[in-house]
mmCIF file of N, CA and C in Angstrom:
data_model
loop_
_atom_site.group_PDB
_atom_site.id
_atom_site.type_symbol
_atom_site.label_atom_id
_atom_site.label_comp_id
_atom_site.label_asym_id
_atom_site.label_seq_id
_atom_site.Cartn_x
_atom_site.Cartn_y
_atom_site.Cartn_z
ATOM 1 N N UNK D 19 -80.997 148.368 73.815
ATOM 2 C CA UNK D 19 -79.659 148.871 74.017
ATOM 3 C C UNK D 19 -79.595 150.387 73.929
ATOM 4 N N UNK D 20 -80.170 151.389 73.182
ATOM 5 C CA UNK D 20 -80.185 152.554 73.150
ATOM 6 C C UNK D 20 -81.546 153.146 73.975
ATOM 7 N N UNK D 21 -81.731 152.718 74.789
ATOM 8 C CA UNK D 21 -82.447 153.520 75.835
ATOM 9 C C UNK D 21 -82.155 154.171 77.060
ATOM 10 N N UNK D 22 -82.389 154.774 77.659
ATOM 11 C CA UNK D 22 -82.001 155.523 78.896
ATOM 12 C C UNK D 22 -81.628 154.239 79.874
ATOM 13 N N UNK D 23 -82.520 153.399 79.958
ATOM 14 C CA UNK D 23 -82.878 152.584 81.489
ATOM 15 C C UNK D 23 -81.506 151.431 80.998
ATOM 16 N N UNK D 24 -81.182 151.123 79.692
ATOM 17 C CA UNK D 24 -80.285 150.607 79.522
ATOM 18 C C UNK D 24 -78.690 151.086 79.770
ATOM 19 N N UNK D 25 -78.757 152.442 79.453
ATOM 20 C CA UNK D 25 -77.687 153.076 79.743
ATOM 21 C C UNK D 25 -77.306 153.076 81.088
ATOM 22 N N UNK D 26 -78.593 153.513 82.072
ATOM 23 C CA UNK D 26 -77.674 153.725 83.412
ATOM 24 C C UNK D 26 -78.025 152.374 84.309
ATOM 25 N N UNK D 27 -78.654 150.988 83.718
ATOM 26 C CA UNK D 27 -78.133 149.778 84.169
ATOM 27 C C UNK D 27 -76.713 149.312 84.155
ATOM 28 N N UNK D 28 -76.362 149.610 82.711
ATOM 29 C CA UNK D 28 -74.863 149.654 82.167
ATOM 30 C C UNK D 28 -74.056 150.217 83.300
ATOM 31 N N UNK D 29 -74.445 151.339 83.837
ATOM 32 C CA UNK D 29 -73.624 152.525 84.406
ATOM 33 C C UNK D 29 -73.789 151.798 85.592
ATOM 34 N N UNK D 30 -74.868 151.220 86.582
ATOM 35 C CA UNK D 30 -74.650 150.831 87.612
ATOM 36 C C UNK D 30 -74.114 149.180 87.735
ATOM 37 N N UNK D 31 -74.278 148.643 86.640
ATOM 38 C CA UNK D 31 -73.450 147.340 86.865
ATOM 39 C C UNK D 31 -71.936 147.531 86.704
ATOM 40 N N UNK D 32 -71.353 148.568 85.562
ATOM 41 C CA UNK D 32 -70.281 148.400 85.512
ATOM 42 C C UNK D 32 -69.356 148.771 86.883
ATOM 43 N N UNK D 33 -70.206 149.944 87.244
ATOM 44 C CA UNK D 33 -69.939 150.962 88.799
ATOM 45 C C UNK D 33 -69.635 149.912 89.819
ATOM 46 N N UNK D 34 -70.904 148.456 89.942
ATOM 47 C CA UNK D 34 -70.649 147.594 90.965
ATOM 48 C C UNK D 34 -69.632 146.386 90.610
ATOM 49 N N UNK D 35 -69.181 146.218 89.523
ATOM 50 C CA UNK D 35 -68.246 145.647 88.699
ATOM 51 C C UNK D 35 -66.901 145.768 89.732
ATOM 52 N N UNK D 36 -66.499 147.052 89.040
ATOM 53 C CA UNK D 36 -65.758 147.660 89.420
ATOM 54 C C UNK D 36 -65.035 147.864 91.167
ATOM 55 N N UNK D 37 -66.401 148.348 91.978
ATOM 56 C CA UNK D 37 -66.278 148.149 93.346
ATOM 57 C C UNK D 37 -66.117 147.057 93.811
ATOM 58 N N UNK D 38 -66.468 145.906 93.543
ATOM 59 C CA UNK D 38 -66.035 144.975 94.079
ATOM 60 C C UNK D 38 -65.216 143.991 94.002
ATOM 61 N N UNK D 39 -64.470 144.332 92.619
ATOM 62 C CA UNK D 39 -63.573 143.699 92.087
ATOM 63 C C UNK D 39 -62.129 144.781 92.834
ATOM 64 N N UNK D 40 -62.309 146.273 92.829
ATOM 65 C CA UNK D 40 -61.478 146.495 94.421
ATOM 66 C C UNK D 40 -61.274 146.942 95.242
ATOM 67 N N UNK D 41 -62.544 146.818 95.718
ATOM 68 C CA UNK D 41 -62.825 147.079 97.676
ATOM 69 C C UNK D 41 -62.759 145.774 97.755
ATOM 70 N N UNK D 42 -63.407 144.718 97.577
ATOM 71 C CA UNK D 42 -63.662 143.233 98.162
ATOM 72 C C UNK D 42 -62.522 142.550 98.501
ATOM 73 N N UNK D 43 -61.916 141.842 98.991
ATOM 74 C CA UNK D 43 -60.990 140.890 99.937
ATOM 75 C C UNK D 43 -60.263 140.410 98.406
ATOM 76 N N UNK D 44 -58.951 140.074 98.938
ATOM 77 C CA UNK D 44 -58.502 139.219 97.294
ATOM 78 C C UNK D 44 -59.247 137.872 96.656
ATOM 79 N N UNK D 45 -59.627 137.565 98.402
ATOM 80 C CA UNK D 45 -60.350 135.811 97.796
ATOM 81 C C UNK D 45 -62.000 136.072 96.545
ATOM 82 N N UNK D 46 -62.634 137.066 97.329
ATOM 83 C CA UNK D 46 -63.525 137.321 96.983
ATOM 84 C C UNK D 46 -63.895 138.064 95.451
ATOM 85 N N UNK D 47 -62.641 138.460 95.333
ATOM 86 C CA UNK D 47 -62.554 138.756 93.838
ATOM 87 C C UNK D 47 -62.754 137.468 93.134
ATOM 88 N N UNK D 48 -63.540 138.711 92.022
ATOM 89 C CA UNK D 48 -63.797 137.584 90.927
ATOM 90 C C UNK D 48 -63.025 137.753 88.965
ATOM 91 N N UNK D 49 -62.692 139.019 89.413
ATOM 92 C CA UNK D 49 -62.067 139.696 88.406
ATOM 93 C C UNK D 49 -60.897 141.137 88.931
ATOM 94 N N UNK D 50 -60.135 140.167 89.261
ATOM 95 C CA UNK D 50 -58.972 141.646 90.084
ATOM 96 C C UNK D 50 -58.367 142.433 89.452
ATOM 97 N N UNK D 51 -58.535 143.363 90.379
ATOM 98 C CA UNK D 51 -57.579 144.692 89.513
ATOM 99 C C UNK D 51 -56.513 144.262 88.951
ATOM 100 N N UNK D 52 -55.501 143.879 89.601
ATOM 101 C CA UNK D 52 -53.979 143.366 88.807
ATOM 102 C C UNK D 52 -54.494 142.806 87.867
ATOM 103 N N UNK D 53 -55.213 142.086 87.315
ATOM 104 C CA UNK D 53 -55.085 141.913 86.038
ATOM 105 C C UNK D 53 -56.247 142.431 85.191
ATOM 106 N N UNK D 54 -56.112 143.626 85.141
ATOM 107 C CA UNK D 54 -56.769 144.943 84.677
ATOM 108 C C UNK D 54 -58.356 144.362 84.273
ATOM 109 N N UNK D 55 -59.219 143.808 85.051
ATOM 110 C CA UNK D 55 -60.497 143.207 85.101
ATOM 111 C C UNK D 55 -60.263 142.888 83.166
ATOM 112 N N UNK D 56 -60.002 141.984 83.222
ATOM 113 C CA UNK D 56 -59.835 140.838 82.242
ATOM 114 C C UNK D 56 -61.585 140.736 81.638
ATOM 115 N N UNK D 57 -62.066 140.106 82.633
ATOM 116 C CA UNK D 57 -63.387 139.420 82.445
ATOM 117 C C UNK D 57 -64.688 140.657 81.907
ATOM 118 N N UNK D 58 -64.246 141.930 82.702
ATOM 119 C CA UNK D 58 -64.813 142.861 82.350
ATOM 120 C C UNK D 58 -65.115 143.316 80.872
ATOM 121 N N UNK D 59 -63.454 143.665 80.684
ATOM 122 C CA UNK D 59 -62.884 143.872 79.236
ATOM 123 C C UNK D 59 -63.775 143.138 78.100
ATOM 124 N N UNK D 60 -63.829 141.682 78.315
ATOM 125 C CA UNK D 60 -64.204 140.650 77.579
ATOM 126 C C UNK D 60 -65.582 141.052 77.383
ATOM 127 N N UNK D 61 -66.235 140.963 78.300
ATOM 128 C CA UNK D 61 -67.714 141.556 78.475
ATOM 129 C C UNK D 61 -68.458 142.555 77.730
ATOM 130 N N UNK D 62 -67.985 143.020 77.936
ATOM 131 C CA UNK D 62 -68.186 144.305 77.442
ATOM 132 C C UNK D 62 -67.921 144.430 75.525
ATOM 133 N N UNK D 63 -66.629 143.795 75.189
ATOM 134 C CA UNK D 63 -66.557 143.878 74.186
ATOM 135 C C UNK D 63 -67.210 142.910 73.238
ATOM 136 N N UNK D 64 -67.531 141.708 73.935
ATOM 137 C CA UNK D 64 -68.677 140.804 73.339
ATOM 138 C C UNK D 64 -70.000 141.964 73.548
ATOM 139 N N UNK D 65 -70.391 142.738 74.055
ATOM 140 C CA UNK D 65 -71.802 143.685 73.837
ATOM 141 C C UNK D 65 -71.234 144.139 73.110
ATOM 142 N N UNK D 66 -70.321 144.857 72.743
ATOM 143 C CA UNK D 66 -69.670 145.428 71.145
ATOM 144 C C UNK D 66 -70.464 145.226 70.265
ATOM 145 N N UNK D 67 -69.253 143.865 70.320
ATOM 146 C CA UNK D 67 -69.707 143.151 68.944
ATOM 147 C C UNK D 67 -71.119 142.900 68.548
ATOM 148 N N UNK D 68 -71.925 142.852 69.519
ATOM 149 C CA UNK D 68 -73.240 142.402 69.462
ATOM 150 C C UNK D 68 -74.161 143.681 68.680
ATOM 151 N N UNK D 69 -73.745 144.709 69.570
ATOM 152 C CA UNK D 69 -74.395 146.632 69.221
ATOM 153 C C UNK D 69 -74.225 146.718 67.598
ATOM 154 N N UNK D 70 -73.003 147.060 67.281
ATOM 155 C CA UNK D 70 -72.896 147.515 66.240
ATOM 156 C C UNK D 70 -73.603 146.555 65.104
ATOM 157 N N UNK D 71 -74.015 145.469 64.809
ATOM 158 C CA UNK D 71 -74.924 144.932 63.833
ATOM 159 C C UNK D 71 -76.522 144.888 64.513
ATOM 160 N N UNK D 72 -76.753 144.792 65.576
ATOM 161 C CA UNK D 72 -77.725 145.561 65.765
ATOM 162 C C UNK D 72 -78.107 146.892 65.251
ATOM 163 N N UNK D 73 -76.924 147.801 65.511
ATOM 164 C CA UNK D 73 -77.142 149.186 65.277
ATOM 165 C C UNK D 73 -77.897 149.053 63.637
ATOM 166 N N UNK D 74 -76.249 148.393 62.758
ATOM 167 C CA UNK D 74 -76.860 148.791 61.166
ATOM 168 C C UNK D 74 -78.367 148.109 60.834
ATOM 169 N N UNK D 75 -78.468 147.244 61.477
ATOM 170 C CA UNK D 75 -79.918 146.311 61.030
ATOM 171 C C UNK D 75 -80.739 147.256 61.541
ATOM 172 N N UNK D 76 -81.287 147.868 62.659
ATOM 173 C CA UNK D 76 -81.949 149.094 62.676
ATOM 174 C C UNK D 76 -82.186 150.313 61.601
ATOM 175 N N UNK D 77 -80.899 150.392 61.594
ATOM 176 C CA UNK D 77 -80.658 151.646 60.541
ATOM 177 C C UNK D 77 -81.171 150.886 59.062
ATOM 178 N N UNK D 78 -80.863 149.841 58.909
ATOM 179 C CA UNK D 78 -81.551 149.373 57.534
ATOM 180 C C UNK D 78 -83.305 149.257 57.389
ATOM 181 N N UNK D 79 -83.730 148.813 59.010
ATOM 182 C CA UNK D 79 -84.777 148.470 58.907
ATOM 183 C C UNK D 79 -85.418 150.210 58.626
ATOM 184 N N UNK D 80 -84.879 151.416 59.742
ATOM 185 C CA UNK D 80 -85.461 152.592 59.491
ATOM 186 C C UNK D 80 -85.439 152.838 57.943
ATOM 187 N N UNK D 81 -84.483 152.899 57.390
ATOM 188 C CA UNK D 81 -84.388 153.163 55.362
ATOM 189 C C UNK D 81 -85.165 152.714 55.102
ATOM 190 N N UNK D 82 -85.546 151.162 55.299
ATOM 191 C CA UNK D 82 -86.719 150.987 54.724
ATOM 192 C C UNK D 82 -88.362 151.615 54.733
ATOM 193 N N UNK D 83 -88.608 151.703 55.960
ATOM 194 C CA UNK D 83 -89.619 152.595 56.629
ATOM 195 C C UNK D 83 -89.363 153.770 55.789
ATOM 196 N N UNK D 84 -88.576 154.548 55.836
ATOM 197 C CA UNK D 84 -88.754 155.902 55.030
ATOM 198 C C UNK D 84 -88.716 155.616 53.978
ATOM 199 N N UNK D 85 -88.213 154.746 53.053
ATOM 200 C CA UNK D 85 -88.259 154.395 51.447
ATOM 201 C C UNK D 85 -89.841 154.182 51.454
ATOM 202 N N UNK D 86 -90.801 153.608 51.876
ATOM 203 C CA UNK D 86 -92.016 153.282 52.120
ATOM 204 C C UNK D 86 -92.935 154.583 52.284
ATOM 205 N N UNK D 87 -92.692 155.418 53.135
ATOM 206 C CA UNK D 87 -93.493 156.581 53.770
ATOM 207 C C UNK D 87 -92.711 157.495 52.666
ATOM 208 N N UNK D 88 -91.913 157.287 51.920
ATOM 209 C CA UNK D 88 -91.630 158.818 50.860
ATOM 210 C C UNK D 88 -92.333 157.911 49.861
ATOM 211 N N UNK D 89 -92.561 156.942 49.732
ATOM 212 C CA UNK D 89 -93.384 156.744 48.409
ATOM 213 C C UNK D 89 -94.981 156.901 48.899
ATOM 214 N N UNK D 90 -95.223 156.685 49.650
ATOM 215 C CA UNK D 90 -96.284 157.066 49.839
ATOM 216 C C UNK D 90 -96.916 158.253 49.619
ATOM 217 N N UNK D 91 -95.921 159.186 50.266
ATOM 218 C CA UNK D 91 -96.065 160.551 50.417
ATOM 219 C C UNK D 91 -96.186 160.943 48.958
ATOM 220 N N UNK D 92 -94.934 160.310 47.982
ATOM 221 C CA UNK D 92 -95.613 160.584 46.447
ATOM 222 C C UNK D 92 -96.409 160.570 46.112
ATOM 223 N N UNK D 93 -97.665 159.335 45.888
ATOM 224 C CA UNK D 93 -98.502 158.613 45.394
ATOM 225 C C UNK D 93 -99.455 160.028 46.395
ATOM 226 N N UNK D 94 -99.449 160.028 47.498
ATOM 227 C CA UNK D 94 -100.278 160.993 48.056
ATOM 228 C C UNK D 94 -100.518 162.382 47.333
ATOM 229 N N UNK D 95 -99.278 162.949 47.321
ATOM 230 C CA UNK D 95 -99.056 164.340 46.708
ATOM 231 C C UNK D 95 -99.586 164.211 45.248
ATOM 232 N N UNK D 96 -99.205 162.694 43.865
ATOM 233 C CA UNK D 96 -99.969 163.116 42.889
ATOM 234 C C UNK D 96 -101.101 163.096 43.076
ATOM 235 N N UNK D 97 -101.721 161.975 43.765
ATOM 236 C CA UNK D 97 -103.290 162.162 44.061
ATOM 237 C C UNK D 97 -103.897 163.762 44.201
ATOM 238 N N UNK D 98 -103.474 164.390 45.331
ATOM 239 C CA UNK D 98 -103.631 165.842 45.401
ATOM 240 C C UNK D 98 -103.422 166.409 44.271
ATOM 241 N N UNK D 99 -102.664 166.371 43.660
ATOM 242 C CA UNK D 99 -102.254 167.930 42.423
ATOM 243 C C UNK D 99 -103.464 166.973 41.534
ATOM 244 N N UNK D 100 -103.933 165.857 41.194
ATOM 245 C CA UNK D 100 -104.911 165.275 40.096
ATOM 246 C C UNK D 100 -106.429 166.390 40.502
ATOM 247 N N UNK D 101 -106.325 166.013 41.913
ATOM 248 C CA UNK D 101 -107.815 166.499 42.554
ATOM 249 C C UNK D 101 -107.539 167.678 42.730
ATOM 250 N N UNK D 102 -106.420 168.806 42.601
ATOM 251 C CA UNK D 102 -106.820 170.324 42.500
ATOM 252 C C UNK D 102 -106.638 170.376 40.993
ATOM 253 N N UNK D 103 -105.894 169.320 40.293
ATOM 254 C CA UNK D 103 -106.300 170.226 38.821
ATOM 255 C C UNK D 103 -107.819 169.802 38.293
ATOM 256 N N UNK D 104 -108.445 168.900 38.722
ATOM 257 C CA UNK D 104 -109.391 168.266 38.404
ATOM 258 C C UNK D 104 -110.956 169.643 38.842
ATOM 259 N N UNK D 105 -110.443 169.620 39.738
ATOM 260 C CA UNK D 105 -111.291 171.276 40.751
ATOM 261 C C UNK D 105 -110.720 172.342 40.109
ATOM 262 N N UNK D 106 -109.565 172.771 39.647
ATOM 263 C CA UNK D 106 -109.554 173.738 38.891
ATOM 264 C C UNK D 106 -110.334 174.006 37.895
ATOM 265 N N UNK D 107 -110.386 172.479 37.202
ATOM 266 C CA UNK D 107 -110.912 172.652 35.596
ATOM 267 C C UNK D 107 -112.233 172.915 35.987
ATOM 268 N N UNK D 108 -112.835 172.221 36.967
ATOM 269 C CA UNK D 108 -114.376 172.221 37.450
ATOM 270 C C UNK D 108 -114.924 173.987 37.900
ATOM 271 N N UNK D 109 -114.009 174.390 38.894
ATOM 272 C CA UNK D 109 -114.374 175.999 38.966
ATOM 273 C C UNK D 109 -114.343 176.464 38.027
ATOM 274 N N UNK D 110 -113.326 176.510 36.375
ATOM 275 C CA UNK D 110 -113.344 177.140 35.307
ATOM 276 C C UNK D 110 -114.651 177.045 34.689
ATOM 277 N N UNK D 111 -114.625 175.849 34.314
ATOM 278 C CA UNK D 111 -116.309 175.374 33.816
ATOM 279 C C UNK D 111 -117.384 176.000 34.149
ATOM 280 N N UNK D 112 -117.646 176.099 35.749
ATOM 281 C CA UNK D 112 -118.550 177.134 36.480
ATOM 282 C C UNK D 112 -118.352 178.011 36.363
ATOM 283 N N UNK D 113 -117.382 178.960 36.513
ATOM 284 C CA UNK D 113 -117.088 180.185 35.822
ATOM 285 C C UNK D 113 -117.958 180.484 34.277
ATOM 286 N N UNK D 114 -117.408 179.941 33.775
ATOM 287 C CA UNK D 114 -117.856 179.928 31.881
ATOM 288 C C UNK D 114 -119.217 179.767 31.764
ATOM 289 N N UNK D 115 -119.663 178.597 32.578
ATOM 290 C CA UNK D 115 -121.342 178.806 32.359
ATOM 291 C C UNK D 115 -121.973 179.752 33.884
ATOM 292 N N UNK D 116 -121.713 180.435 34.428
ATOM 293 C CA UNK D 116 -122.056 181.448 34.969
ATOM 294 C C UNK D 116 -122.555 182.585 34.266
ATOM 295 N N UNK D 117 -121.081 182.507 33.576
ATOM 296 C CA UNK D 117 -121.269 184.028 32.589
ATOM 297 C C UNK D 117 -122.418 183.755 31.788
ATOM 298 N N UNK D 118 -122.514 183.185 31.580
ATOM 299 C CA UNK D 118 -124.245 182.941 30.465
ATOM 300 C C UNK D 118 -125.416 182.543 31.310
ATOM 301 N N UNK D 119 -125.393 182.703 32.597
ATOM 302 C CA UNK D 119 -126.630 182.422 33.469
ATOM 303 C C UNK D 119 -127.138 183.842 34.031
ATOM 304 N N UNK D 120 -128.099 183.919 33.820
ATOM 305 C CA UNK D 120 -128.839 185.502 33.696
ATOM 306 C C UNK D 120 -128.906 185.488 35.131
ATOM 307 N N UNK D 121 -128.598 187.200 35.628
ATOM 308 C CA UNK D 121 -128.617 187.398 37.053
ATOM 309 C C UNK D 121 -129.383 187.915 37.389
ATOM 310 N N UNK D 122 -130.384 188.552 38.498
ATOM 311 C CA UNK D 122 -131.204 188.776 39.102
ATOM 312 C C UNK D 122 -131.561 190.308 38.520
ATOM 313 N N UNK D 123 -130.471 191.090 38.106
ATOM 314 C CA UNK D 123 -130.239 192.507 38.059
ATOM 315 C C UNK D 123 -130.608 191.912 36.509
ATOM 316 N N UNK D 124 -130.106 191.606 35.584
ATOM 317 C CA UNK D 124 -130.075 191.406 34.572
ATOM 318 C C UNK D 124 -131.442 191.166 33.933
ATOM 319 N N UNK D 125 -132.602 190.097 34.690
ATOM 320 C CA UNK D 125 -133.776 189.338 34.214
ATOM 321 C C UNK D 125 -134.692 191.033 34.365
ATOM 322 N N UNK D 126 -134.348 191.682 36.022
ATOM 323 C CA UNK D 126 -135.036 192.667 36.072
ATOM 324 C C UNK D 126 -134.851 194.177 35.197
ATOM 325 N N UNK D 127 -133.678 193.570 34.699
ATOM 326 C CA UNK D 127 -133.791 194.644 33.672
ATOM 327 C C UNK D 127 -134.666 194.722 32.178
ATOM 328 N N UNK D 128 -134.117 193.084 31.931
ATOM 329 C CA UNK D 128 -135.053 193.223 30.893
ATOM 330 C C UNK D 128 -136.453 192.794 30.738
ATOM 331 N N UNK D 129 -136.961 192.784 31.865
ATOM 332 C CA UNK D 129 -138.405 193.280 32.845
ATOM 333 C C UNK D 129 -139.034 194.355 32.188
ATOM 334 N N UNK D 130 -138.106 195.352 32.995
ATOM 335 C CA UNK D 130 -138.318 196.417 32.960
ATOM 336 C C UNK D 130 -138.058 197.444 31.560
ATOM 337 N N UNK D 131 -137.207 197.009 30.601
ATOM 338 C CA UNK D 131 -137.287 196.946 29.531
ATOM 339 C C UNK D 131 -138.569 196.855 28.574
ATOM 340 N N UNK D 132 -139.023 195.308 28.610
ATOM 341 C CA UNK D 132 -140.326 194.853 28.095
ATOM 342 C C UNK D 132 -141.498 195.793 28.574
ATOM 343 N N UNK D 133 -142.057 195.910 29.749
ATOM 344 C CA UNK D 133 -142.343 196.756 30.320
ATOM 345 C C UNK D 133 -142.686 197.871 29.977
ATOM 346 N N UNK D 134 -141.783 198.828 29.657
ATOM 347 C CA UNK D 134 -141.619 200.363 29.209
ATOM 348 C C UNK D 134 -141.795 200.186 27.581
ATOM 349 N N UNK D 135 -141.282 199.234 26.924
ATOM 350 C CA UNK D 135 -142.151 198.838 25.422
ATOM 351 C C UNK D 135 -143.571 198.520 25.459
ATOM 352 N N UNK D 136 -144.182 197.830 26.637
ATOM 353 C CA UNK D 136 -145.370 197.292 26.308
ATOM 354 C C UNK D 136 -146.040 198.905 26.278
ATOM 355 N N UNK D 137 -145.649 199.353 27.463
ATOM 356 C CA UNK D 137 -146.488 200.552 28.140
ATOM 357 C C UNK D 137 -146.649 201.644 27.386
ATOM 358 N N UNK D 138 -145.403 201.559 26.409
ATOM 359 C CA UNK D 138 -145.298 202.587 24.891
ATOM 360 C C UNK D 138 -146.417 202.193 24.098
ATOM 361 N N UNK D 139 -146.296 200.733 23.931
ATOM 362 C CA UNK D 139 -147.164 200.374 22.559
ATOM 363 C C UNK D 139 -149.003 201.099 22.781
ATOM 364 N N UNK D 140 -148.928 200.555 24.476
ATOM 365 C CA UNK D 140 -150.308 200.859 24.849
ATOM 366 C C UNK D 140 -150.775 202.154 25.088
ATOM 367 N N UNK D 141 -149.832 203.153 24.974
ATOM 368 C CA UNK D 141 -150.077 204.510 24.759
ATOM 369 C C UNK D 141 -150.390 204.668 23.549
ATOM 370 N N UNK D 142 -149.088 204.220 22.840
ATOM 371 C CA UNK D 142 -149.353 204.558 21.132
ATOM 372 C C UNK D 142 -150.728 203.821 20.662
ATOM 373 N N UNK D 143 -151.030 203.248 21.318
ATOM 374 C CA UNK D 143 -152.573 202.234 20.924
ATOM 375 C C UNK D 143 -154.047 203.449 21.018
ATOM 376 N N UNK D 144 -153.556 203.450 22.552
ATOM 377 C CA UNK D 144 -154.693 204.395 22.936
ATOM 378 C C UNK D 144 -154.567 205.926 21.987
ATOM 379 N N UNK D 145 -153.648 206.342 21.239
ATOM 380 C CA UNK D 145 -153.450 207.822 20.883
ATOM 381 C C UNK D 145 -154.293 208.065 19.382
ATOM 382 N N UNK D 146 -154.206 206.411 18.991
ATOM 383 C CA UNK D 146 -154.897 206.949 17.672
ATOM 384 C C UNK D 146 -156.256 206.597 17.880
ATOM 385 N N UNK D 147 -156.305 205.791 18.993
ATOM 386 C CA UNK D 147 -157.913 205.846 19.231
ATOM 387 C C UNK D 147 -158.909 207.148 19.387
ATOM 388 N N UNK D 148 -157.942 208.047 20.463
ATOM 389 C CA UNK D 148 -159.096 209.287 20.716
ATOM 390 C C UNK D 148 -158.493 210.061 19.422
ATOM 391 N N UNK D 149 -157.666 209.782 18.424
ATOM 392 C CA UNK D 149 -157.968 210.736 17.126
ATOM 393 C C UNK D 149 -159.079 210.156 16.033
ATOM 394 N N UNK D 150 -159.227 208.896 16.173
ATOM 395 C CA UNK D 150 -160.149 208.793 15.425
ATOM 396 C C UNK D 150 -161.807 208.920 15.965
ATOM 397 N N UNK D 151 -161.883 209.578 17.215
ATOM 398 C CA UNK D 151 -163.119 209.650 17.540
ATOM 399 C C UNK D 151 -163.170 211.361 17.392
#
């Protein structure tokens, strides 16, 4: 009932309704003007009656559909905020033990550190050697 192809069936039956009830001969009427297409009237208002509880049963059936798809959409959305706070806490964590994971600059420093101690000691090693000779 609420579609296009329904609408302008509507539009061309009522259109031929109409025409021939009065262009057509009196015999040939089937619903005459003088008595203001009676049968028409009737017609039509039995599809009335018919539309409008159609209409609300639609409209109930759509509420339902969206009562359905907004709960969903809930249950969806907490899911999400669980799994970014859940990834939040997880990047924090990584964060925290980052900071205590020695970095490349860091190991080579204290490389180079050790290094410049050993290389001391082994000077200071060698210095009292050629004094005691």
């Amino acid at each position: 009932m609420g579609t296009g192809a329904f609408l302008i069936f509507m539009t061309v039956f009522v259109a031929l309704w109409l025409s021939w009830n009065t262009l057509a001969s009196q015999g040939a009427q089937f619903d005459p003007r003088a008595l203001n297409f009676t049968l028409l009237t009737l017609i039509l208002s039995l599809q009335a009656s018919y539309a409008a509880p159609l209409i609300l049963l639609a409209q109930n059936r759509q509420d339902d559909r969206d009562r359905v798809k907004f709960e969903q959409d809930r249950q969806r959305a907490e899911r999400t905020l669980a799994d970014t706070e859940y990834l939040t806490r997880e990047v924090a964590a990584l964060a925290l033990s980052l900071d205590e994971v020695a970095t490349k600059d860091f190991v080579r420093d204290e490389i180079r550190d050790a290094m410049k101690d050993l290389l001391e000691q082994l000077r200071e090693d060698k210095k009292p050697s050629k004094k005691s000779k």
